[in-house]
Each structure stands twice: as structure tokens, then as C-alpha cells.
Tab-separated table of C-alpha atoms and ligand atoms in Angstrom:
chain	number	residue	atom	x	y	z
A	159	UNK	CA	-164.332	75.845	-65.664
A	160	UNK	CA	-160.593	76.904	-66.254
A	161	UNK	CA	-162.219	80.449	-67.633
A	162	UNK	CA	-164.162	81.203	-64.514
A	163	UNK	CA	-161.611	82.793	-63.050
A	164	UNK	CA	-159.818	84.528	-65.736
A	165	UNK	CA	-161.638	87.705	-64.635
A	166	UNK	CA	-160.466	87.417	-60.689
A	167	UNK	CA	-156.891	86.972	-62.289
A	168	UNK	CA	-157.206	89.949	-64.318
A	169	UNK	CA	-158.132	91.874	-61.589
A	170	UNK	CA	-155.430	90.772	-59.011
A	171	UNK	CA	-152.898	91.407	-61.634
A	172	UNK	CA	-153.529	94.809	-61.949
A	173	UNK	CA	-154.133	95.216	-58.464
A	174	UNK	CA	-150.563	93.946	-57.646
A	175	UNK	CA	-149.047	96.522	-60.138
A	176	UNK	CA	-150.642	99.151	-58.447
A	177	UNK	CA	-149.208	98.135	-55.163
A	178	UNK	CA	-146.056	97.980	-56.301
A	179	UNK	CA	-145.780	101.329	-57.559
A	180	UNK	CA	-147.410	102.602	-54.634
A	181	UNK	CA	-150.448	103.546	-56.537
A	182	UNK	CA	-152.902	101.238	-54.822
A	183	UNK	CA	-156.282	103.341	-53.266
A	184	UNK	CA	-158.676	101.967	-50.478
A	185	UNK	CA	-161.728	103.206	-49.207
A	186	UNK	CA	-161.103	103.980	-45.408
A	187	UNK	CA	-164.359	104.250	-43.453
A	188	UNK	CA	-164.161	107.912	-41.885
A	189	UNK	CA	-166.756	110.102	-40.124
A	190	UNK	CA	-166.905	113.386	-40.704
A	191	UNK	CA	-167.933	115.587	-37.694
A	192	UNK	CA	-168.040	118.990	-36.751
A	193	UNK	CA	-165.840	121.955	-36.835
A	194	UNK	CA	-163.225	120.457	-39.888
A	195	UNK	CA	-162.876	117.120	-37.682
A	196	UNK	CA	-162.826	113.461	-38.998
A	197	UNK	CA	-163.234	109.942	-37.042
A	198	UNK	CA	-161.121	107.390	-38.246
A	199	UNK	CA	-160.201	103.872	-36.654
A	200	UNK	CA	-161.675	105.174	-33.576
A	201	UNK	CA	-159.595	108.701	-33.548
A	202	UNK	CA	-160.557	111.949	-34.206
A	203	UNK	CA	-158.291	113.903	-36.893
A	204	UNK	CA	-158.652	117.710	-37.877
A	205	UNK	CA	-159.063	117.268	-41.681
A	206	UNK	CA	-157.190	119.305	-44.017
A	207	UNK	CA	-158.620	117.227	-47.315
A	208	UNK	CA	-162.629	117.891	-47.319
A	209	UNK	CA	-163.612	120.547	-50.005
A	210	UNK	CA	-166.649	121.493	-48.044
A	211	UNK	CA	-165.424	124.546	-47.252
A	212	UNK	CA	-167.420	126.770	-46.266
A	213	UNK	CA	-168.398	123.575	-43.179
A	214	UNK	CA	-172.112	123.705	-44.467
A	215	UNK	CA	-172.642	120.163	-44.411
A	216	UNK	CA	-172.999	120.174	-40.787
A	217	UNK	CA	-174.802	123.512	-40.249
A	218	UNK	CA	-177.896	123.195	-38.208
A	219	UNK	CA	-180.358	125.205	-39.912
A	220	UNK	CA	-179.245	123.616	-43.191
A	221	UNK	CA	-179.577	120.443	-41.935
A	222	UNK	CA	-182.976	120.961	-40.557
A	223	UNK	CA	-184.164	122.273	-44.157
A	224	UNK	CA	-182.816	119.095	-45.501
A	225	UNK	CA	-184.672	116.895	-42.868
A	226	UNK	CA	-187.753	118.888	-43.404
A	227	UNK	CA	-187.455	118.641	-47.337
A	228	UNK	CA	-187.204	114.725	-46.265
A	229	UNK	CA	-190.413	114.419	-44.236
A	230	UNK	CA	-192.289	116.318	-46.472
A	231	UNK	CA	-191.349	115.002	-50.425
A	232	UNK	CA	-189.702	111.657	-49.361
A	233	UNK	CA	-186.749	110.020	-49.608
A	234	UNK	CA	-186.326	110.168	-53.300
A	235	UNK	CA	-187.368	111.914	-56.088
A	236	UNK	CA	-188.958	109.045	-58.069
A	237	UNK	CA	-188.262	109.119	-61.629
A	238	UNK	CA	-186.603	111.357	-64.005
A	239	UNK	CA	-187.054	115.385	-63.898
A	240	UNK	CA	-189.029	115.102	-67.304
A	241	UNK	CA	-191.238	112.469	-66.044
A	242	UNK	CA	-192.277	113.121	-62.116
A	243	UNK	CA	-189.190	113.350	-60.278
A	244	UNK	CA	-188.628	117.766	-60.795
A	245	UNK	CA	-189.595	118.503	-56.931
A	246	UNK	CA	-190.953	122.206	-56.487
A	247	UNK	CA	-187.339	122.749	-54.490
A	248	UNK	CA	-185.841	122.736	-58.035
A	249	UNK	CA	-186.927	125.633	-59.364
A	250	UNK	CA	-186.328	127.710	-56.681
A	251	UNK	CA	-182.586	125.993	-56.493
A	252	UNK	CA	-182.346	127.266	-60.385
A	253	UNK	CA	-183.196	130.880	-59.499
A	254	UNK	CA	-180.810	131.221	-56.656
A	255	UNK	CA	-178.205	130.012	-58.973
A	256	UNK	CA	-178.906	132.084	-61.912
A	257	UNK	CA	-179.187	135.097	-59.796
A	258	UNK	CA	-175.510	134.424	-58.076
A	259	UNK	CA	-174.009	133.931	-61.136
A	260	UNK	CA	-175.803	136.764	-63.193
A	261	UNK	CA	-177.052	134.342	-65.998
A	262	UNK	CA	-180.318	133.714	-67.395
A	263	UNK	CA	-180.627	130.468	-66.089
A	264	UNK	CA	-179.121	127.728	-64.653
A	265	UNK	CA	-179.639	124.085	-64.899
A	266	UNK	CA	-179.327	121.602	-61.873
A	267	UNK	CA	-177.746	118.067	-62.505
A	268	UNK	CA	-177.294	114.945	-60.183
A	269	UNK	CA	-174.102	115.767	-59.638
A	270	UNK	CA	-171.030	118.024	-61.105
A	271	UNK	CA	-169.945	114.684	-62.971
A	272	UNK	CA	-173.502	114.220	-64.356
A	273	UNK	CA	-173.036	118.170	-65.950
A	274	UNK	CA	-169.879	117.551	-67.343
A	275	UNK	CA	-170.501	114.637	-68.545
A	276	UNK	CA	-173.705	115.823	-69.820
A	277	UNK	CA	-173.328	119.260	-71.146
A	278	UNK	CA	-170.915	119.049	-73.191
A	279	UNK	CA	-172.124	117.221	-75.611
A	280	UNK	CA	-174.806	119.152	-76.160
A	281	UNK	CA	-172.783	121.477	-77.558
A	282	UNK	CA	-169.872	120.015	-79.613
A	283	UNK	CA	-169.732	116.436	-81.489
A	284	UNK	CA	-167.512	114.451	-84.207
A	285	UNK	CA	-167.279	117.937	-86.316
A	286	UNK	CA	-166.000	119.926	-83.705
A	287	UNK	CA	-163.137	120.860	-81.645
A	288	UNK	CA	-162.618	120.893	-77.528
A	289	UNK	CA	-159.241	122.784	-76.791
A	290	UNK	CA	-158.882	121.746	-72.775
A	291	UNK	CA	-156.016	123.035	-70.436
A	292	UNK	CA	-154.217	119.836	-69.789
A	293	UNK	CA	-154.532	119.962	-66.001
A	294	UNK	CA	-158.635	119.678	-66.362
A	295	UNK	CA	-160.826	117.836	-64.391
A	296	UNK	CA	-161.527	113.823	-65.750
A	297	UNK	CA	-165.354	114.759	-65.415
A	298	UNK	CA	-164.711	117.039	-68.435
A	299	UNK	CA	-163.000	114.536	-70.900
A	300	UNK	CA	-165.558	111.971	-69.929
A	301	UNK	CA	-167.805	114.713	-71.423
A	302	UNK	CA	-165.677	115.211	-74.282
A	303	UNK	CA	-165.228	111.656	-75.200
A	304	UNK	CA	-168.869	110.833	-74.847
A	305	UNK	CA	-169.667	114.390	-77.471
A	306	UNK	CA	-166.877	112.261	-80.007
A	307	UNK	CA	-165.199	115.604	-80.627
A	308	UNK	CA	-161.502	116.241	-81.268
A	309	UNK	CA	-159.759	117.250	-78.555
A	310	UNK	CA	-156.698	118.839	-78.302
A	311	UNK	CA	-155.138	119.713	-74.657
A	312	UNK	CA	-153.600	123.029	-74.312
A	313	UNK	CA	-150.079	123.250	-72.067
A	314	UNK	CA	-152.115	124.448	-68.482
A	315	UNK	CA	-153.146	128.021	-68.066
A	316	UNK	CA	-150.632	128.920	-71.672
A	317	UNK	CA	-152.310	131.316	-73.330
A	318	UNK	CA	-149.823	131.332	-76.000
A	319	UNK	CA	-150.140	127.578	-76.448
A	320	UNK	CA	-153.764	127.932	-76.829
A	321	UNK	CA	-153.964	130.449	-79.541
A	322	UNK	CA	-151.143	128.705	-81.497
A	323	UNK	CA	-153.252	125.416	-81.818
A	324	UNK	CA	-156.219	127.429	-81.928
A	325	UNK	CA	-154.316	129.197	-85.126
A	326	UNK	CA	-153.370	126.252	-86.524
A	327	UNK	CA	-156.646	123.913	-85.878
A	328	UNK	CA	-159.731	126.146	-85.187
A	329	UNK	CA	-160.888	126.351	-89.310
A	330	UNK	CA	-160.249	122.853	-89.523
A	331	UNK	CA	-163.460	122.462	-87.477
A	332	UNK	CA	-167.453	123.691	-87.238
A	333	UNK	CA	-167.620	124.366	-83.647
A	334	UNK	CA	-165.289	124.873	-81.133
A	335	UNK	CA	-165.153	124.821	-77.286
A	336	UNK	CA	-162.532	126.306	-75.105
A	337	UNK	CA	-162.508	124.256	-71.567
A	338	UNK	CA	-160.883	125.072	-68.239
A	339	UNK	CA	-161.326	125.361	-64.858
A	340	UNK	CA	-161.756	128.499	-62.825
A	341	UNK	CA	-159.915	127.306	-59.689
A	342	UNK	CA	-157.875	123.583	-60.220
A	343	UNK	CA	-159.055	120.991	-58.240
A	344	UNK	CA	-155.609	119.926	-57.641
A	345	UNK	CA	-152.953	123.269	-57.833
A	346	UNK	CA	-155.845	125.415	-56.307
A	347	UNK	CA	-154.169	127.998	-59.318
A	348	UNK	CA	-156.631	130.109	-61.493
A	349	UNK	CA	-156.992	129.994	-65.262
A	350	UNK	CA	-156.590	133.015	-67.069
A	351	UNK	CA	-160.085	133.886	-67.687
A	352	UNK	CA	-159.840	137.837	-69.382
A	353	UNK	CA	-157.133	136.218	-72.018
A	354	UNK	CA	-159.561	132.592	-72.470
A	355	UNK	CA	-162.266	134.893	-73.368
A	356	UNK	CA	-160.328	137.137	-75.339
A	357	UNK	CA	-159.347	133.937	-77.357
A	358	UNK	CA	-162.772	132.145	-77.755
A	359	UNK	CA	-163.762	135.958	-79.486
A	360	UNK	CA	-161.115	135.674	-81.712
A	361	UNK	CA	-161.158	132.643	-82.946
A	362	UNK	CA	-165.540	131.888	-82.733
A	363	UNK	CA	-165.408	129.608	-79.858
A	364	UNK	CA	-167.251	128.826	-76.608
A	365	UNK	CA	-165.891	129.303	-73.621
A	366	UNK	CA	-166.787	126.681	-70.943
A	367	UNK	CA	-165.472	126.955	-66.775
A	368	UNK	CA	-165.797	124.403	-64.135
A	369	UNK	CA	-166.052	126.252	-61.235
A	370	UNK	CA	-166.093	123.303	-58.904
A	371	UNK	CA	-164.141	124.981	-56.869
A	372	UNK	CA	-164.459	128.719	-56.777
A	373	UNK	CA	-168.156	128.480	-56.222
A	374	UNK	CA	-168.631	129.696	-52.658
A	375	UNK	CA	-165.206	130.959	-51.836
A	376	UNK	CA	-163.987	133.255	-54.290
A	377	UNK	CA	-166.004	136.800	-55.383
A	378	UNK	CA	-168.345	136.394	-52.318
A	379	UNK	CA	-169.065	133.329	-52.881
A	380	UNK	CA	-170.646	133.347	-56.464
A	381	UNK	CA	-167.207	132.326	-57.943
A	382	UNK	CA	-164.153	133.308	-60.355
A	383	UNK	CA	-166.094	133.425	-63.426
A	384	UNK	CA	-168.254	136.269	-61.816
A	385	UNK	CA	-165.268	137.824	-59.318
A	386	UNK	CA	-163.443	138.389	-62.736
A	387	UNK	CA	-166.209	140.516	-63.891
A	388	UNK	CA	-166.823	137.677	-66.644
A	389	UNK	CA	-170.488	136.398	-66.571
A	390	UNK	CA	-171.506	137.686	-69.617
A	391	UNK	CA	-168.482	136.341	-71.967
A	392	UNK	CA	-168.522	132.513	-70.058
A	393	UNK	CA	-170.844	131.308	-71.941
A	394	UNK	CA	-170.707	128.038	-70.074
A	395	UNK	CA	-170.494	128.254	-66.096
A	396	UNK	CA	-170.410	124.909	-64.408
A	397	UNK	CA	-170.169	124.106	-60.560
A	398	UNK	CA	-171.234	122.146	-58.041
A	399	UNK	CA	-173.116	121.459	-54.915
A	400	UNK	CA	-170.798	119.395	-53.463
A	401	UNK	CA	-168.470	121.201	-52.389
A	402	UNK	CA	-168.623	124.926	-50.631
A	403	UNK	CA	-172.502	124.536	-51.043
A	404	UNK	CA	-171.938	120.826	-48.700
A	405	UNK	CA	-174.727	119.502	-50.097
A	406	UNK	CA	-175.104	117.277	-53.404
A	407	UNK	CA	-175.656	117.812	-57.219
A	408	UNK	CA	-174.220	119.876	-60.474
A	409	UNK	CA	-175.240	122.620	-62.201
A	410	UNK	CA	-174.786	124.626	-65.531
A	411	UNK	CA	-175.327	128.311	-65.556
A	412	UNK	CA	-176.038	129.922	-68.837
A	413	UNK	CA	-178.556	131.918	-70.956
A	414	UNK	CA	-182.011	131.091	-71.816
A	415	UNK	CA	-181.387	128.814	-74.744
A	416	UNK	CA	-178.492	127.409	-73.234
A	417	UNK	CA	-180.077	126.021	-70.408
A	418	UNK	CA	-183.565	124.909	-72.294
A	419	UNK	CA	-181.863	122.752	-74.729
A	420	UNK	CA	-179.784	120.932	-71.648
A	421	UNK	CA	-183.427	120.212	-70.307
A	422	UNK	CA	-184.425	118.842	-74.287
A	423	UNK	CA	-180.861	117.138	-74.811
A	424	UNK	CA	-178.411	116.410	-72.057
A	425	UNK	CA	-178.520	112.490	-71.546
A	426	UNK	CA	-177.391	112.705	-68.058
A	427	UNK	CA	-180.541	114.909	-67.450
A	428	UNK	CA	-183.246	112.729	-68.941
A	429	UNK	CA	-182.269	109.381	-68.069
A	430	UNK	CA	-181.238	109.581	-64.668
A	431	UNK	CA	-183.679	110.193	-62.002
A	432	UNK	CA	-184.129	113.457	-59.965
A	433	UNK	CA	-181.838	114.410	-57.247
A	434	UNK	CA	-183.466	113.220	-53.117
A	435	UNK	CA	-185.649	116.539	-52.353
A	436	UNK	CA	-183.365	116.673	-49.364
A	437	UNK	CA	-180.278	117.412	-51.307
A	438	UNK	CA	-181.772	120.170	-53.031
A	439	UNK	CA	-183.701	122.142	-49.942
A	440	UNK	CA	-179.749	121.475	-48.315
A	441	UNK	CA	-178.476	123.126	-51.629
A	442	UNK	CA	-181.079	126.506	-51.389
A	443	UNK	CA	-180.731	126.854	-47.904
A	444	UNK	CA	-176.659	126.639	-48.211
A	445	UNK	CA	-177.296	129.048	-51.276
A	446	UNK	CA	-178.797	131.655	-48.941
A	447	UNK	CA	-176.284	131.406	-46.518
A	448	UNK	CA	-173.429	132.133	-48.751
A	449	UNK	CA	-175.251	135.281	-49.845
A	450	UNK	CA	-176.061	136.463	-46.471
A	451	UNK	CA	-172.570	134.898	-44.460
A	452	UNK	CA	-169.819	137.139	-46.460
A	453	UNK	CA	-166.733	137.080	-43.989
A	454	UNK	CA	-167.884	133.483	-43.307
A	455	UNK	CA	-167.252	132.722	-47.264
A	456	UNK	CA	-163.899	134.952	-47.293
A	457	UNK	CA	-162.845	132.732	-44.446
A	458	UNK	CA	-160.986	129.774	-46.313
A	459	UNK	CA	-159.054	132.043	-49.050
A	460	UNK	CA	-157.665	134.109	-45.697
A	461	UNK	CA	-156.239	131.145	-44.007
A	462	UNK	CA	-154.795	129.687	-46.870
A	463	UNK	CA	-153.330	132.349	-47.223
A	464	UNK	CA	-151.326	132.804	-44.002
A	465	UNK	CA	-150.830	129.260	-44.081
A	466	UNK	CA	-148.563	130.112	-47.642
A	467	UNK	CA	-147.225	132.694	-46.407
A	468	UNK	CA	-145.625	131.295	-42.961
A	469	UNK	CA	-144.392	128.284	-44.726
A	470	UNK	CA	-142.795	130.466	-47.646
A	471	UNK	CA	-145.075	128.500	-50.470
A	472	UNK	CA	-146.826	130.729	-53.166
A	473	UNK	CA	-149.081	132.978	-51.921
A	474	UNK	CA	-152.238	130.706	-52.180
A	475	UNK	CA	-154.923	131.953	-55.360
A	476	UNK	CA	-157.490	129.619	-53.693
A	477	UNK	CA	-159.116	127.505	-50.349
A	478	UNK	CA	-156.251	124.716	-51.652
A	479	UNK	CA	-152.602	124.365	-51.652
A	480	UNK	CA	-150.957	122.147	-53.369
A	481	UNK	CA	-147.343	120.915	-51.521
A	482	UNK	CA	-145.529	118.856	-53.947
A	483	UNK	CA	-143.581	115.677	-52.306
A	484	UNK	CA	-142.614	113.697	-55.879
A	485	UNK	CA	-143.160	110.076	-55.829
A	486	UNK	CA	-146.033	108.318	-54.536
A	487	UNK	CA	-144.385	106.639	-51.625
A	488	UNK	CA	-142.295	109.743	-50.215
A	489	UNK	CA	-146.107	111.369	-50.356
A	490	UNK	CA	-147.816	108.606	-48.538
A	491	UNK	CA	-144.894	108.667	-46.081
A	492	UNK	CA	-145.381	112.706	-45.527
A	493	UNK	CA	-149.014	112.269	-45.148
A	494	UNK	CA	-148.484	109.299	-42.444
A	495	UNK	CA	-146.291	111.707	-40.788
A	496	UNK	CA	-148.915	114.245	-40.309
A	497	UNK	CA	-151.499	111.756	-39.329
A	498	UNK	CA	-149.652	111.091	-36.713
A	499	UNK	CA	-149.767	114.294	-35.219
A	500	UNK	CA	-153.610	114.283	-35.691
A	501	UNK	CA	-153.983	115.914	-39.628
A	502	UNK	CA	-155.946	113.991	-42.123
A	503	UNK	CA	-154.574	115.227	-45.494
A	504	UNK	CA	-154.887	112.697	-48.484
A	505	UNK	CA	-151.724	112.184	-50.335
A	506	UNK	CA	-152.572	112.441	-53.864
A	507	UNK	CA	-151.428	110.344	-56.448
A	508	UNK	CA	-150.825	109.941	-60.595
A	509	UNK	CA	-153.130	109.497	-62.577
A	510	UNK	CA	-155.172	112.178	-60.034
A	511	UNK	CA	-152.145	114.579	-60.837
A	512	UNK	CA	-148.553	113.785	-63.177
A	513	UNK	CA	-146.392	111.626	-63.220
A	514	UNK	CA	-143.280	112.956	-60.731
A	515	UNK	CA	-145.913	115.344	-58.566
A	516	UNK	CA	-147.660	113.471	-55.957
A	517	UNK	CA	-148.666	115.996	-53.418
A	518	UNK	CA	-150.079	116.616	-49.993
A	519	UNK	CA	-153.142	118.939	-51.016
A	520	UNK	CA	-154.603	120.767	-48.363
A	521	UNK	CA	-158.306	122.519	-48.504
A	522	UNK	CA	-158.741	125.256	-45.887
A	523	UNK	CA	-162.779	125.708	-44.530
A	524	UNK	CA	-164.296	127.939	-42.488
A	525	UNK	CA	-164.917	126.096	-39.658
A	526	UNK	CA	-160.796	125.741	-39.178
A	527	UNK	CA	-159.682	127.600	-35.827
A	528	UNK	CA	-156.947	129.746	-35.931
A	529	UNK	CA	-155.348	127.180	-33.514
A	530	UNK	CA	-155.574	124.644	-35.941
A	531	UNK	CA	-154.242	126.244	-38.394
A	532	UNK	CA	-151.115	127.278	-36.128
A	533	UNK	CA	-150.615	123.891	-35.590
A	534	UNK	CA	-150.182	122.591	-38.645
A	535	UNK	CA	-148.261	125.146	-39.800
A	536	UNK	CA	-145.914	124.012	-37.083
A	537	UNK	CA	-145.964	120.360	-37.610
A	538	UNK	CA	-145.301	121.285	-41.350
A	539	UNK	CA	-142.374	123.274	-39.971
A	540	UNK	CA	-141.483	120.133	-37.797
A	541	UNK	CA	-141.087	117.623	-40.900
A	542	UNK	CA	-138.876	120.105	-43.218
A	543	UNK	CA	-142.159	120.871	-45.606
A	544	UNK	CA	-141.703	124.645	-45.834
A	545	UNK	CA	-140.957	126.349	-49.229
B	185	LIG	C1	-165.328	117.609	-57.816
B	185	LIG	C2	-165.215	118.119	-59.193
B	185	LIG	C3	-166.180	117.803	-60.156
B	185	LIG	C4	-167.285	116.806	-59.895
B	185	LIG	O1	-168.245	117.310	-59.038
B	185	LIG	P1	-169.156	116.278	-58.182
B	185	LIG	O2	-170.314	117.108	-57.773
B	185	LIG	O3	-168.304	115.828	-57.040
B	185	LIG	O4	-169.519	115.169	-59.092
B	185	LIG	C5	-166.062	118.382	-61.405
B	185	LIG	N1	-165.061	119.213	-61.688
B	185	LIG	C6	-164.100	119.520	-60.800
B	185	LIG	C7	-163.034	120.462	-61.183
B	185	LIG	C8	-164.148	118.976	-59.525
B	185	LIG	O5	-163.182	119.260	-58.646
């Protein structure tokens, strides 16, 4: 009997140490409404932390695809995509995609997880190397880990770095795979992608980009990879439907091969079960509004933008912007302060981002008036956050 609770107590334990350091998380019910507002406790908030950015979550037509999609296919998809659950609405998904991102083809996944964690094993195992900014998503070192290859982290976006332990590691290894992120999810900086390529030539590597976050804002709306002019030397180009495309899923774009040996190989593919038909006729239909909607898409980076540059910060490289507070507490403080004056922005905390540089990150969407955007600029002015 004594040993029935032993797992309780190991829970609570490590519950109260994250309390203490102010590192504790809860799940606050919150509904998200229209134009960049959230409910929460009963109040309505304009939300500064949502990365659907381009506000296609709650478009009408999109929704009515989705609903359609819904009455039509069902509620879910059934069983895997090998077995009965790859809906018509996927291949069509897959095209858009492909075409966006000028690849062969692209590869849809439950969710941008699910690809990470999925892909890259694929590619590299226990021979092989994974060089990985340091600053890179957990999604892709659960992929890593799961492929059992070495991996080395590289000091973030240092090219130097990277070709020095690519120098002294790459022949040590069969394969090699260069990872980083196009836009990151936390800084909202870019990664070097002309001098990541150059590299992966160089020294016989692949070159893998999680474009999570560049997907639907940046270069039109088909992302960094392709903005840079770089489609054809990323040989790996994830993203996901989560975000600017407000809908739900993963994807990997890539060539021919590429993509048919995720459908014979990736794990996260075959034994999971197909994505609701909803999600996906949301996903096509947001897909054809970011090609046909270009100021719409250009909308986030521009008010980002003048939110940097009234508050002196760097000029923003991205729809987010990072404002560093320090410690956890002074960053739950600032972001108390600001939900006060009616701004939901999560304060976000180690092991999210390091030690010493919890931060108030703040996504800018579409649907974001100019008057909002005014506003907080002037509350941020209020508190003493300016650079
Ligand atoms: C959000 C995110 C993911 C995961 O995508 P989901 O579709 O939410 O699972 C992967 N990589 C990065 C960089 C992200 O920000």
C-alpha cells in the first residue's frame, strides 16, 4: 500500500520545484475569436501570442470548406494513409504545396511534430551525423534522438562554428544532416541559408529547414527557403499547417524520391491515422488564399516592423519579436502588466528558451488594426519596455 503513492509524490515534488523557480505552466481555458482577439475569464484580450498569422483560422470561406469537407468525408479519417484513411483532399493538399515551394513533391503529416519527428530518421541513423543550430525547435531533436544519430549543436546562426565542427567531425561519419530553422520560433531571427547551403556542398551534407514559421509570411507567403532563392539546394523543406495556414498538420517538401520513401518509411506516417478531412480542405483552401491574398500575407512582417522600429528594438526579420525581460518572474510580472491593459502575450520561459532570457514574444497577424498596434506600442512605452 505504502508504494501506491510513490508516483503522486514524485509528481508533486517536481511540481513544487517548478513553482518555486517560477517555472510552473497551466493550461488557461481561452477562446479565440475574431480579428486577433482572445476570451479569457470572461474578458476579451487583443492577443499578441497566436502564430496564426495570417487570421485564417477564422476566415469564412475557409471555414465553410472545412465544414463542407466535414459533412461530406466525416469526422475522421479512419485509419492510417496506407490503409484507408488518404482522403482525396490529400493529394490535392500535396500539389498546392509542392507547387509553392517549387519542389517535386511534398508530403503531408499529422502535424509539424509528426514530420520532424518522422523525417528525420529516414534519412540519418547511428552512423551518421545531425549538426543542429542550438536554438532549434524540440520537434527536431525528438527526431534526431528517435534516428540514434550523433548530434552535435552548432553555436545559433555561426557559420564559422558550423564549418569548424563540420571540419573536424564530418569524415568521422557516413551521412550527415545540417538542421535549422528558416525563421526561429522564439527570436523570430533568420538562419543564414546561402552560407548553410554553401556548407552542406562542401562538406556532402543535407541540408534540412523548418519553416514553421516563414511559411505564409515571408517571400509571398511560400517561405524563406524559397524568398532566398533556395528551393533547389534545401533539400529538406519542412513547415506546417498550423500556423499562417490556421489550420492543422505538417508537411515535408522535397524531390520525388525524397518524398516516396517518407510514404515507404517515416513511422509517424504509417502508424498514425490520417489527418480529419476537415483539416485538410481548411489547409487547401488557406493554401489558395495565401497565393491569391499577397498584401494580406505581407501584412504581419510590416507591422512588426513599425512596432521595432517605434520602440527602438531590432528592426524585426519576421511576424515575431522577441523582448527579452531575464528571469522568469520579472517576465511573468511584465506580461501581467500588459494583461492588464487588455494584451494577451505569453511570457516565455526556460527550457522553451535559455537560461537568463525569458521573454515577452509577440506574433504580429493580419487581422491586427493599426489601432491595436498603436496601442501597444504605447502601453510598451508606458512600462519602460522600449530598446
Ligand atoms: C510549431 C513548430 C513546430 C511544430 O508544428 P506543429 O504543427 O504545431 O506540431 C515545429 N517546428 C517549429 C520551429 C515550430 O515553431
Amino acid at each position: 500500500m505504502e508504494n501506491k503513492n510513490t508516483l503522486d509524490q514524485y509528481a508533486s515534488g517536481k511540481l513544487e520545484q517548478l513553482t518555486r523557480s517560477g517555472l510552473r505552466r497551466f493550461l488557461v481555458p481561452t477562446s479565440r475569436e475574431k480579428k486577433g482577439t482572445a476570451g479569457r475569464g470572461g474578458r476579451s484580450f487583443v492577443s499578441f501570442s497566436c502564430n496564426d498569422y495570417l487570421g485564417l483560422s477564422q476566415n469564412p470561406q475557409i471555414k465553410a470548406a472545412a465544414a463542407e469537407a466535414l459533412m461530406e468525408f466525416g469526422a475522421g479519417a479512419g485509419a492510417s494513409r496506407l490503409v484507408t484513411g488518404n482522403s482525396p483532399i490529400y493529394r490535392r493538399l500535396e500539389e498546392s504545396l509542392a507547387r509553392i515551394k517549387s519542389t517535386e513533391g511534398a508530403v503531408v503529416f499529422g502535424s509539424g511534430y509528426l514530420a520532424n519527428l518522422g523525417v528525420i530518421p529516414v534519412f540519418v541513423g547511428s552512423r551518421d551525423l545531425c549538426l543542429v543550430d542550438e536554438l532549434a525547435h524540440s520537434s527536431m531533436h525528438a527526431g534526431i534522438k528517435a534516428s540514434g544519430a550523433q548530434v552535435i549543436l552548432f553555436a545559433h546562426n555561426d557559420l564559422d562554428d558550423c564549418r569548424q565542427k563540420l571540419s573536424r567531425q564530418r569524415a568521422k561519419y557516413q551521412h550527415c544532416m545540417i538542421l535549422s530553422e528558416g525563421v526561429f520560433s522564439m527570436d523570430g531571427d533568420r538562419a543564414p541559408l546561402i552560407g548553410l547551403s554553401d556548407l552542406a556542398d562542401e562538406f556532402d551534407s543535407w541540408l534540412f529547414i523548418d519553416d514553421a514559421h516563414g511559411f505564409g509570411v515571408l517571400g509571398d507567403g511560400a517561405g524563406s527557403v524559397v524568398e532566398a532563392g533556395m528551393a533547389g539546394r534545401v533539400h529538406l523543406q519542412m513547415g506546417t499547417l498550423s500556423k499562417s495556414v490556421g489550420s492543422y498538420g505538417g508537411f515535408l517538401c522535397g524531390s520525388g524520391p525524397v518524398c516516396d520513401l517518407l510514404v515507404n518509411r517515416a513511422r509517424s506516417l504509417i502508424y498514425e491515422t490520417g489527418l480529419p478531412p476537415a483539416s485538410l480542405a481548411a489547409s487547401l483552401a488557406a493554401l489558395d488564399f495565401i497565393e491569391t491574398h499577397p498584401s494580406i500575407v505581407a501584412r504581419p512582417l510590416k507591422l512588426a516592423r513599425r512596432f521595432t522600429q517605434e520602440l527602438a528594438l531590432p528592426m524585426a526579420q519576421s511576424a515575431i519579436v522577441p523582448f527579452i525581460i531575464g528571469s522568469p518572474q520579472a517576465a511573468l510580472a511584465a506580461s501581467s502588466q500588459l494583461e492588464a491593459l487588455g494584451f494577451l502575450i505569453t511570457a516565455i520561459r526556460p527550457p522553451t528558451v535559455p537560461e537568463g532570457t525569458a521573454r515577452l514574444r509577440f506574433t504580429f497577424c493580419a487581422n491586427h488594426t493599426d489601432e491595436d498596434v498603436s496601442r501597444l506600442i504605447k502601453s510598451m512605452q508606458g512600462l519602460g519596455f522600449t530598446g
